PDB file of C-alpha atoms in Angstrom:
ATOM      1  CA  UNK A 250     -88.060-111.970-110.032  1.00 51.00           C
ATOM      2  CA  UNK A 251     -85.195-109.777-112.003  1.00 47.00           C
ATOM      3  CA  UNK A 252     -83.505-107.114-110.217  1.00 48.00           C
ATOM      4  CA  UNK A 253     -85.418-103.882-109.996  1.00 61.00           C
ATOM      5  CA  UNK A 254     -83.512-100.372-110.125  1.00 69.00           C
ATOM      6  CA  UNK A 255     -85.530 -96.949-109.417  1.00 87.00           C
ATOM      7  CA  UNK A 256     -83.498 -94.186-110.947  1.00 90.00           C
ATOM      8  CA  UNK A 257     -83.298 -91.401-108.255  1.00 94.00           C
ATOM      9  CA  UNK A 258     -83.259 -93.470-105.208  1.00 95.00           C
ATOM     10  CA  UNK A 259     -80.519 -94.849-103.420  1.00 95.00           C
ATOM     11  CA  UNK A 260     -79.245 -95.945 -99.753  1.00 96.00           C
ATOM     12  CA  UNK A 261     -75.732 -96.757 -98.048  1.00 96.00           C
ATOM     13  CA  UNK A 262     -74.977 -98.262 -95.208  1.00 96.00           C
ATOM     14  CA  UNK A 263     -74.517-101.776 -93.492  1.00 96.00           C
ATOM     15  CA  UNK A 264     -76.584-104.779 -95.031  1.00 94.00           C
ATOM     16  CA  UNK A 265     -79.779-104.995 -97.572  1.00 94.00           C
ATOM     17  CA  UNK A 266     -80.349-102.253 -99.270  1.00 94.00           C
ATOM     18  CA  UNK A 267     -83.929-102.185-101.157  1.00 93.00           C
ATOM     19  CA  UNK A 268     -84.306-101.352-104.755  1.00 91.00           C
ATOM     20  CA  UNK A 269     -85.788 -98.010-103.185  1.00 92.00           C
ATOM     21  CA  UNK A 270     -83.063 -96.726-100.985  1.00 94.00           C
ATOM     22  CA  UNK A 271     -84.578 -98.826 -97.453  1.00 95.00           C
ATOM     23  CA  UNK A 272     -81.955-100.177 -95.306  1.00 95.00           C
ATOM     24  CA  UNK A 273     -83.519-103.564 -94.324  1.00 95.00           C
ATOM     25  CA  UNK A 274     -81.223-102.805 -90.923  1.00 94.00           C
ATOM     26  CA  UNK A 275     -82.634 -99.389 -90.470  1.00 94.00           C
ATOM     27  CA  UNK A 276     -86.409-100.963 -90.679  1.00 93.00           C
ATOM     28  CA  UNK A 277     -85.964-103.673 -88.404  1.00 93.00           C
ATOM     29  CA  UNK A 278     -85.179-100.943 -85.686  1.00 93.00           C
ATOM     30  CA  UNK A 279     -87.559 -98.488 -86.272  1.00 91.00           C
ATOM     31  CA  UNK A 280     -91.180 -99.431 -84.187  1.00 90.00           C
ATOM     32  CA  UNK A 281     -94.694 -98.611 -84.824  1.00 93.00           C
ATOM     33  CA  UNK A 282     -95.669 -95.133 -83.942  1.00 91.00           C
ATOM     34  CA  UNK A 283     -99.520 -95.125 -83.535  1.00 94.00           C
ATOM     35  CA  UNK A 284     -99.809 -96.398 -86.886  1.00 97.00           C
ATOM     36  CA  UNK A 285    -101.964 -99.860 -86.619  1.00 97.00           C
ATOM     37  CA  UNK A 286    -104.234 -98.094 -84.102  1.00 97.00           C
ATOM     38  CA  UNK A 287    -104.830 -95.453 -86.203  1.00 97.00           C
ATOM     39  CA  UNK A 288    -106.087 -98.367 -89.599  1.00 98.00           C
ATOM     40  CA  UNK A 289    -107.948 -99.974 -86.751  1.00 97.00           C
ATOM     41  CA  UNK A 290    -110.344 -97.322 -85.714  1.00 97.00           C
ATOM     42  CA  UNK A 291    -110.579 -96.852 -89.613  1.00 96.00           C
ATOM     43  CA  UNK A 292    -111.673-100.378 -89.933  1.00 95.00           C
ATOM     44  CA  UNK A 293    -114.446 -99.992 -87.211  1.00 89.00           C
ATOM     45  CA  UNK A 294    -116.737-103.030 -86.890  1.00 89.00           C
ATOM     46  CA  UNK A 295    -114.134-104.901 -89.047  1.00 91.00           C
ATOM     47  CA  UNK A 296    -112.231-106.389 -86.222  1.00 93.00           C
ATOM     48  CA  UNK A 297    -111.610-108.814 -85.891  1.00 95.00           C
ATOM     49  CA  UNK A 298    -110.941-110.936 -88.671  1.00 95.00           C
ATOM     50  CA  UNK A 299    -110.850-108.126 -91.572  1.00 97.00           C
ATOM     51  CA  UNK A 300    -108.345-109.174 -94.350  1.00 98.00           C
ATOM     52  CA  UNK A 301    -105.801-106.390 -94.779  1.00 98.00           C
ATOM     53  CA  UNK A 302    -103.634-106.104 -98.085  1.00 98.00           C
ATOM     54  CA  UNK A 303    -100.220-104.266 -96.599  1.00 98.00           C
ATOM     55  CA  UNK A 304     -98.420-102.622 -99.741  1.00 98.00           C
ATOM     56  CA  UNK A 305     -94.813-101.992 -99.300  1.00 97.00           C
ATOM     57  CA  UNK A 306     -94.433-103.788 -95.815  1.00 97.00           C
ATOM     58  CA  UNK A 307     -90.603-103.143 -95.354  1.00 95.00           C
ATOM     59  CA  UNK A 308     -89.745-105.623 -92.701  1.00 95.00           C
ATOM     60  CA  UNK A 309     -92.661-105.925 -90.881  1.00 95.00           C
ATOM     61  CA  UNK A 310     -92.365-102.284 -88.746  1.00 95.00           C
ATOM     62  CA  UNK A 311     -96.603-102.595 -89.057  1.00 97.00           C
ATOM     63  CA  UNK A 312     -97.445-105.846 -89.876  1.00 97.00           C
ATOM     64  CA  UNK A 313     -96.995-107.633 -86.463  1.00 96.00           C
ATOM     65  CA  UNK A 314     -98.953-104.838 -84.391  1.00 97.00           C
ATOM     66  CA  UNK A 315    -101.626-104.617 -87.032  1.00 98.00           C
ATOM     67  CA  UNK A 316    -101.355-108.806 -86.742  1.00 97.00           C
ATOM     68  CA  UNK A 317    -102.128-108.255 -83.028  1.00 96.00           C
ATOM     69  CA  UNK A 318    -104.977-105.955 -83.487  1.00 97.00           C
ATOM     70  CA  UNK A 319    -106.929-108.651 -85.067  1.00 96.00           C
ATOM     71  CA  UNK A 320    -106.061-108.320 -88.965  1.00 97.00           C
ATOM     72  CA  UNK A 321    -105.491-110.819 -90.872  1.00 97.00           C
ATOM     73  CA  UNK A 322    -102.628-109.523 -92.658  1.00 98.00           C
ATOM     74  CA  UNK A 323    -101.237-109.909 -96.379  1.00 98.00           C
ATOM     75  CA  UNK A 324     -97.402-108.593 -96.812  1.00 98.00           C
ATOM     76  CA  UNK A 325     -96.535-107.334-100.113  1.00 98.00           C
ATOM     77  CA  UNK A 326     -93.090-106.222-100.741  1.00 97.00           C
ATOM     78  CA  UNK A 327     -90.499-106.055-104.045  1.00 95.00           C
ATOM     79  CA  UNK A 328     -87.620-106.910-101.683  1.00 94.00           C
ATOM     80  CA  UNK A 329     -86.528-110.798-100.877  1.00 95.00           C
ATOM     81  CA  UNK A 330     -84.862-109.733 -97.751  1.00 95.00           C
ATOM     82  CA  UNK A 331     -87.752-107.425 -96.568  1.00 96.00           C
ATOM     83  CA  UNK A 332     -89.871-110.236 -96.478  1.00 96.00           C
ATOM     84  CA  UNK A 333     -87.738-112.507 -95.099  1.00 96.00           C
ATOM     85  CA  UNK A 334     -87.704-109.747 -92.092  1.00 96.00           C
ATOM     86  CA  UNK A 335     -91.329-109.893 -91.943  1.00 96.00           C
ATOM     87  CA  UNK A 336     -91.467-113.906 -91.775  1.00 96.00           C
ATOM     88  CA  UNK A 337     -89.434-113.712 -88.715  1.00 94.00           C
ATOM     89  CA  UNK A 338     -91.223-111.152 -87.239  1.00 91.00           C
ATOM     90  CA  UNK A 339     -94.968-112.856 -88.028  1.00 95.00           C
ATOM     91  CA  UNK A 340     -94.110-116.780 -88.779  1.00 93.00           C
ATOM     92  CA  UNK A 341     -96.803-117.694 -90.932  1.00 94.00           C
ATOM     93  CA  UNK A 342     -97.775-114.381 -92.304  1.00 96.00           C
ATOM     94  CA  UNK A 343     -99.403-114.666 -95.744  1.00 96.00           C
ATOM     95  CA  UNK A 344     -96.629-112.138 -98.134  1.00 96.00           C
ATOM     96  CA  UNK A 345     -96.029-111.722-102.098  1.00 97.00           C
ATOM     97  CA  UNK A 346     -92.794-110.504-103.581  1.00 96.00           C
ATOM     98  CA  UNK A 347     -93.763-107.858-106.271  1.00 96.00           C
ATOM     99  CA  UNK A 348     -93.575-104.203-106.833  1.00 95.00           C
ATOM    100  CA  UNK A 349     -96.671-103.197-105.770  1.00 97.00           C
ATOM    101  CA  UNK A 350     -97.295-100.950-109.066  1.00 95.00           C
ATOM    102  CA  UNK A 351     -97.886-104.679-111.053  1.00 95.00           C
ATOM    103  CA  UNK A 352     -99.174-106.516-107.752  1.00 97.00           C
ATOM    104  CA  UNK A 353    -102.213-109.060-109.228  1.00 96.00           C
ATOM    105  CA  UNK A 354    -103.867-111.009-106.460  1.00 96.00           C
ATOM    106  CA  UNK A 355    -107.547-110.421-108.043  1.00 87.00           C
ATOM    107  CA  UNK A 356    -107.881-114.222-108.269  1.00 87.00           C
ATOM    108  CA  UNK A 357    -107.989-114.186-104.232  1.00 88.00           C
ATOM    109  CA  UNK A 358    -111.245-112.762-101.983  1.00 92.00           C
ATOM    110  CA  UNK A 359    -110.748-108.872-102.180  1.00 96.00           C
ATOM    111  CA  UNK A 360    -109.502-107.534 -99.053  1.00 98.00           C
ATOM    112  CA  UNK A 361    -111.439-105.288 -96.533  1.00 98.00           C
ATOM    113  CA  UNK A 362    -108.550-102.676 -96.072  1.00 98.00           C
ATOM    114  CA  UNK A 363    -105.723-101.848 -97.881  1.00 98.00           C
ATOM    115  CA  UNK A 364    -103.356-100.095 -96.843  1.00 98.00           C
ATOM    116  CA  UNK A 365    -100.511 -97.614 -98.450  1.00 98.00           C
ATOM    117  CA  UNK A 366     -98.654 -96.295 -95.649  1.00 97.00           C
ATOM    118  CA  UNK A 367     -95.332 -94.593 -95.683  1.00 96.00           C
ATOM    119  CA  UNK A 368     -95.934 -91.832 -98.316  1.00 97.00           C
ATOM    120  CA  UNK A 369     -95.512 -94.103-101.074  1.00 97.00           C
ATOM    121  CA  UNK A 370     -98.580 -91.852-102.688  1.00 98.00           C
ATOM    122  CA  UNK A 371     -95.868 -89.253-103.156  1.00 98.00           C
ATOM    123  CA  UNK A 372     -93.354 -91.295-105.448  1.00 96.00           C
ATOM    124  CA  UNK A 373     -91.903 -89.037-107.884  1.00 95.00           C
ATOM    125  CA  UNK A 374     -91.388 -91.270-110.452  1.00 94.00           C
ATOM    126  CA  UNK A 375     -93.486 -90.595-113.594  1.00 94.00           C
ATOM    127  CA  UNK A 376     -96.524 -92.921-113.529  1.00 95.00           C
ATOM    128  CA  UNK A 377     -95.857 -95.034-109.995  1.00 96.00           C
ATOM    129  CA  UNK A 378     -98.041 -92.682-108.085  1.00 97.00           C
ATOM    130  CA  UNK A 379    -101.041 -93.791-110.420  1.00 98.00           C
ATOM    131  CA  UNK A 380     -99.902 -97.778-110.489  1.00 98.00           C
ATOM    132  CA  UNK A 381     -99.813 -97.648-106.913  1.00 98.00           C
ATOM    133  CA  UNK A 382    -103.473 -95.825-106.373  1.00 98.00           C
ATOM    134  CA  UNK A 383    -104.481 -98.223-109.071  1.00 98.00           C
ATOM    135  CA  UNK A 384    -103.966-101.364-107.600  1.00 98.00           C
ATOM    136  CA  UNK A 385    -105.275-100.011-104.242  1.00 98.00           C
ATOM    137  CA  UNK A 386    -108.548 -99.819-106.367  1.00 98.00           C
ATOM    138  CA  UNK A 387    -108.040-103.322-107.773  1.00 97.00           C
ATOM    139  CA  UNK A 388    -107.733-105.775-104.886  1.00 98.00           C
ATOM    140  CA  UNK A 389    -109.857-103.523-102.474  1.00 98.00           C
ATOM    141  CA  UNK A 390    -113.571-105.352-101.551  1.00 97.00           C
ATOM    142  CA  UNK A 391    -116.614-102.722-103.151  1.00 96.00           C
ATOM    143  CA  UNK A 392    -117.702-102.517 -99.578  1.00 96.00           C
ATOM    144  CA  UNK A 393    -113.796-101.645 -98.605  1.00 97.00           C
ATOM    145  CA  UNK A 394    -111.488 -98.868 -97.161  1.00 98.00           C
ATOM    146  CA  UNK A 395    -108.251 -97.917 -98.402  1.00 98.00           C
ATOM    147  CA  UNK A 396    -106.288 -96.112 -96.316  1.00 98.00           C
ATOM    148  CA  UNK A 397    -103.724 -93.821 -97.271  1.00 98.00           C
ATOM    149  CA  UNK A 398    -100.682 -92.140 -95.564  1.00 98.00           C
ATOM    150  CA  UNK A 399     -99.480 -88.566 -97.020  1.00 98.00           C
ATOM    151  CA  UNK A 400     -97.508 -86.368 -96.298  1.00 97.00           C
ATOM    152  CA  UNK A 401     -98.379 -83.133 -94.200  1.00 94.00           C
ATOM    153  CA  UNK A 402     -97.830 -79.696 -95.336  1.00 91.00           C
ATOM    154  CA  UNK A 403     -94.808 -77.957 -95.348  1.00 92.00           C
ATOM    155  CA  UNK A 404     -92.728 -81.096 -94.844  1.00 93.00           C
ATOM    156  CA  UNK A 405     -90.674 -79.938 -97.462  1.00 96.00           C
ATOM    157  CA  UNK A 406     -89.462 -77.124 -95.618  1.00 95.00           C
ATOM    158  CA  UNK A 407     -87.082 -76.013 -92.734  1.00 95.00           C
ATOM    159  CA  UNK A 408     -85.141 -78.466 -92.971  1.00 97.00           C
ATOM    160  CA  UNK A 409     -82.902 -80.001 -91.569  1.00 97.00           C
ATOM    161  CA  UNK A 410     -85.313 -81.440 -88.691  1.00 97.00           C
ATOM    162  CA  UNK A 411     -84.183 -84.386 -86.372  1.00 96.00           C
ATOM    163  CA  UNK A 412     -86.239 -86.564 -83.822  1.00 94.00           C
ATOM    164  CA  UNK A 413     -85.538 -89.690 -81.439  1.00 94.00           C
ATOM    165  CA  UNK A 414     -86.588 -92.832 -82.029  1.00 90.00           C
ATOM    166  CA  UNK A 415     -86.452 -95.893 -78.994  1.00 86.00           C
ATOM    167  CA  UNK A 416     -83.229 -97.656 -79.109  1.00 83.00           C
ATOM    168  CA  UNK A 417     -80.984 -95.202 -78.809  1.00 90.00           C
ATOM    169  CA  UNK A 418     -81.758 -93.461 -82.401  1.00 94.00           C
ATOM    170  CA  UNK A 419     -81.943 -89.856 -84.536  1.00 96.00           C
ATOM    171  CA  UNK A 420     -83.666 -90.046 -88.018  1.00 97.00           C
ATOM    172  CA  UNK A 421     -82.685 -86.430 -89.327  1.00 97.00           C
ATOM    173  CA  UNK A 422     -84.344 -85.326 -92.662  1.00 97.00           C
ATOM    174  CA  UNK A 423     -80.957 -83.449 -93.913  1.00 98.00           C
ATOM    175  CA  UNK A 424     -82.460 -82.180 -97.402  1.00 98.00           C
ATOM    176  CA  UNK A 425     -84.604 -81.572-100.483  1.00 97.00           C
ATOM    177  CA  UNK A 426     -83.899 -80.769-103.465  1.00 97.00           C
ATOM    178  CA  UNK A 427     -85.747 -79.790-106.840  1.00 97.00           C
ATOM    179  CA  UNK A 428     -85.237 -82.664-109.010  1.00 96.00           C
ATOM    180  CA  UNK A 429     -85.177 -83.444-113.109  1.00 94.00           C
ATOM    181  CA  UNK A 430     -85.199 -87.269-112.143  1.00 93.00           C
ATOM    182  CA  UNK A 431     -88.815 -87.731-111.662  1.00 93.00           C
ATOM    183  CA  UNK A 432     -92.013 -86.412-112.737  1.00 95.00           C
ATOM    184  CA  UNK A 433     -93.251 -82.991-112.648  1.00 95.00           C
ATOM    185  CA  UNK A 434     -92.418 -80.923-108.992  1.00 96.00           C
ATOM    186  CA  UNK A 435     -90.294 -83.960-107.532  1.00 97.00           C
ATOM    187  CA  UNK A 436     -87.944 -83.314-104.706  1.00 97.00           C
ATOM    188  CA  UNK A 437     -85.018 -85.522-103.729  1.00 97.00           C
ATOM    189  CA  UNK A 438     -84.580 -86.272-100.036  1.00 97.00           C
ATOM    190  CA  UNK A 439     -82.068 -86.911 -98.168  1.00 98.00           C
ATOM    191  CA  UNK A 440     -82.550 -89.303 -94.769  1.00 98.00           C
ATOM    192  CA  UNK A 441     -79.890 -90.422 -92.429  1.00 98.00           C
ATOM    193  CA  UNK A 442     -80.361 -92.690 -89.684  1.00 97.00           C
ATOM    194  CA  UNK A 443     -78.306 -92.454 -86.687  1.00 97.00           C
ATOM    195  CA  UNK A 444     -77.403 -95.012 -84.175  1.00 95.00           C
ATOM    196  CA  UNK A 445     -74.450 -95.440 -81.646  1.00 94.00           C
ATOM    197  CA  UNK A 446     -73.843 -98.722 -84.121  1.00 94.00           C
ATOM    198  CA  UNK A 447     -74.659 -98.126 -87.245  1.00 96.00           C
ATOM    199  CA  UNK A 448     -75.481 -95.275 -89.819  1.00 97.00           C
ATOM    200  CA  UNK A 449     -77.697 -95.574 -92.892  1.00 97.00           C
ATOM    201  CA  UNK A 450     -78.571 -92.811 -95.374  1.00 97.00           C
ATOM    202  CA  UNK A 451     -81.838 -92.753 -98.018  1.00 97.00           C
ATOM    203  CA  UNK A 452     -81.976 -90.933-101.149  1.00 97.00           C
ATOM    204  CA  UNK A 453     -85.563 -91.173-103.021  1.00 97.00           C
ATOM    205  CA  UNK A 454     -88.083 -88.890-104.749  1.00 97.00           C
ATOM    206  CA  UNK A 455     -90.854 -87.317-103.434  1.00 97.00           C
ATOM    207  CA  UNK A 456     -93.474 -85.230-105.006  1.00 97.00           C
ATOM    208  CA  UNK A 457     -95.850 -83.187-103.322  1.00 97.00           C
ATOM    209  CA  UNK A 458     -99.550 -82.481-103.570  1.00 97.00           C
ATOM    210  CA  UNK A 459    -101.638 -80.048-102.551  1.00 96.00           C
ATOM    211  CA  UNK A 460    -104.974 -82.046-101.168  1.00 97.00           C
ATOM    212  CA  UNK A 461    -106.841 -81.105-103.651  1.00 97.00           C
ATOM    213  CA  UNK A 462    -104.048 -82.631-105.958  1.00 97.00           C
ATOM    214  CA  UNK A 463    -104.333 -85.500-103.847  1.00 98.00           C
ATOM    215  CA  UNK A 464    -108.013 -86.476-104.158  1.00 98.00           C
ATOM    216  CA  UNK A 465    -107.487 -85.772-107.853  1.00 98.00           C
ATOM    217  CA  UNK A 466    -105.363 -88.552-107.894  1.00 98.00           C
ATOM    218  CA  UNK A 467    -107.799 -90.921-105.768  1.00 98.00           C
ATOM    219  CA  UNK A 468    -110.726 -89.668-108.439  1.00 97.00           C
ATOM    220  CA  UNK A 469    -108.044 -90.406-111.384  1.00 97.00           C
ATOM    221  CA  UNK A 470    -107.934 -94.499-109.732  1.00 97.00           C
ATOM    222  CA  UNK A 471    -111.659 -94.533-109.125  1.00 97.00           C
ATOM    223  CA  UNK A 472    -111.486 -93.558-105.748  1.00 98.00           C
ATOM    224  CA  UNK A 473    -112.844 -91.117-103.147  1.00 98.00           C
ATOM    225  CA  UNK A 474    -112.293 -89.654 -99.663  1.00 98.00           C
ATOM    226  CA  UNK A 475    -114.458 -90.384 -97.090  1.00 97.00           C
ATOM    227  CA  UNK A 476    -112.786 -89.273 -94.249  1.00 97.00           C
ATOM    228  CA  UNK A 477    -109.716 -87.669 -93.047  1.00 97.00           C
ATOM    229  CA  UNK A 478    -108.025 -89.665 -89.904  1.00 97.00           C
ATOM    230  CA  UNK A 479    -106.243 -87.373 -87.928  1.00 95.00           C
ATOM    231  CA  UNK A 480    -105.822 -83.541 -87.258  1.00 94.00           C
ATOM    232  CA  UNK A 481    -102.828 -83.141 -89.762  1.00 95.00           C
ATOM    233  CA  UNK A 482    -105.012 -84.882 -92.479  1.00 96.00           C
ATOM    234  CA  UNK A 483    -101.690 -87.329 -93.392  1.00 97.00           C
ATOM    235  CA  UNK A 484    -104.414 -90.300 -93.043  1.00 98.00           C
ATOM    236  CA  UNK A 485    -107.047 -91.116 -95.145  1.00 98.00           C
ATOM    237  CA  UNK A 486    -109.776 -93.631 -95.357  1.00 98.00           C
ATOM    238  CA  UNK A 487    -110.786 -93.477 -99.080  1.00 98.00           C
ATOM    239  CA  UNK A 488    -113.852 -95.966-100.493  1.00 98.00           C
ATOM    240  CA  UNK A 489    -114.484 -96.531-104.669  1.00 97.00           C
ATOM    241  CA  UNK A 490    -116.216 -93.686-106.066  1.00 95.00           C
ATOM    242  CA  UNK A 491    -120.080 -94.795-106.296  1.00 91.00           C
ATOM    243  CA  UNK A 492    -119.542 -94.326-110.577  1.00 79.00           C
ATOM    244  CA  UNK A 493    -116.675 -97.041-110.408  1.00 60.00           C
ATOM    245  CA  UNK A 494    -118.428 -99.446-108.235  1.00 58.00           C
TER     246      UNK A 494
END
C-alpha cells in the first residue's frame, strides 16, 4: 500500500509514527479503560460469538479485551506496524491494512458490531468524517449496531488538563487551536505523553459537533441513534435508519 500523509497531523518521538500522528510506542502502553465492557453491554445477547469490525485498531489497546469478552474480532488499521502490534498482542487475530475511509470487506458476512472508537468521528479533514460513517454503514449486518465514540462537551476547553495512566504515565492535552487545515470549525490539538522513559507528542485535527450535528452526520450515512451508552453521551449504539435498510 503507498505511503499515506494527512496534512495537519503529526507526532514525534521514539519509534513508529502513524500516518496520523500515533506513536505505535505510546499505544502499546496505554490499557483499556472500560472500553470493551462498555461495546459488550451494547452487544447484549450477541455474546458470544458476535463478529466485530474494529476500525482504526492502533496496536491492539481494545482488541485483546474485546477478544476476551467473547468477540470475534476483525482489526483494521492503515499502519503496517500497528498491526504488527496487534498480531502480537492477539496471534491469530483476523486484521486488514487500509485506511478505513476506502475499507471494502462487503464480499465477507457483514459484521454484528462495528465499532469507531477513539473520536475518529471528529476528523477534521474535509470529507473523512463522512468516509468513515460511511463505511460503518457498509460492512455493518441490517440487524447490526455500530457503535460510536465522541467526544464530550467542552473538551475543547480549559485546557491544559493532565491525568495518570498505569505504568508510571501523564497524557496532558496541552492545546487547541482554530485551524485553516481542515474542514469547517477544526481545531488542532496538541497531546504529549509522558513517561519516566520516553516522551511522545500528537498533533491532529479535530472538529467538533454539537449532538445534533452529530446525528446529522449518522442520518447523512444512513444511520440512526438508538441509544446513548453512558451518562456523558460520548458512546453511541447507532442501527441503519429503517428508509436505508
Amino acid at each position: 500500500m503507498d505511503p499515506i500523509t494527512r496534512e495537519g497531523y503529526e507526532g514525534t518521538g521514539p519509534g513508529a509514527i502513524t500516518p496520523d500522528g500515533c506513536a505505535v510506542g505510546t499505544y502499546l502502553r496505554m490499557p483499556a479503560e472500560g472500553e470493551p465492557e462498555i461495546v459488550a453491554a451494547a452487544a447484549g445477547d450477541r455474546l458470544p460469538g458476535a463478529r466485530l469490525l474494529e476500525l482504526g485498531s492502533g496496536a491492539g489497546r481494545l482488541t485483546r479485551p474485546l477478544t476476551d469478552l467473547g468477540f470475534e474480532v476483525t482489526a483494521v488499521d492503515e499502519s503496517a506496524e500497528m498491526l504488527a502490534a496487534v498480531r502480537d498482542v492477539v496471534p491469530g487475530i483476523r486484521s486488514a491494512r487500509s485506511p478505513i475511509e476506502t475499507l471494502d470487506l462487503t464480499g465477507q458476512e457483514p459484521f454484528d458490531v462495528v465499532l469507531l472508537a477513539s473520536y475518529l468521528v471528529h476528523a477534521g479533514t474535509e470529507g473523512v468524517r463522512e468516509a468513515l460513517l460511511e463505511t460503518c454503514r457498509r460492512h455493518v449486518a441490517a440487524d447490526g449496531w455500530v457503535i460510536v465514540q465522541r467526544e464530550a462537551a467542552g473538551r475543547h476547553e480549559g485546557l491544559p488538563t493532565e491525568r495518570r495512566v498505569p505504568g508510571g504515565g501523564l497524557i496532558r492535552a496541552v492545546s487547541s487551536e482554530p485551524s485553516d487545515r481542515g474542514r469547517p470549525g477544526s481545531r488542532s490539538l496538541r497531546v504529549e505523553y509522558h513517561y519516566p522513559d520516553a516522551k511522545w507528542t500528537q498533533t491532529y485535527l479535530s472538529c467538533p459537533l454539537t449532538e445534533q450535528e452529530f446525528e446529522e452526520a449518522l442520518a447523512g450515512a444512513g444511520l440512526v441513534v438508538d441509544s446513548y451508552l453512558d451518562e456523558r453521551r460520548t458512546w453511541v449504539r447507532a442501527r441503519i435508519a429503517p428508509a436505508a435498510a
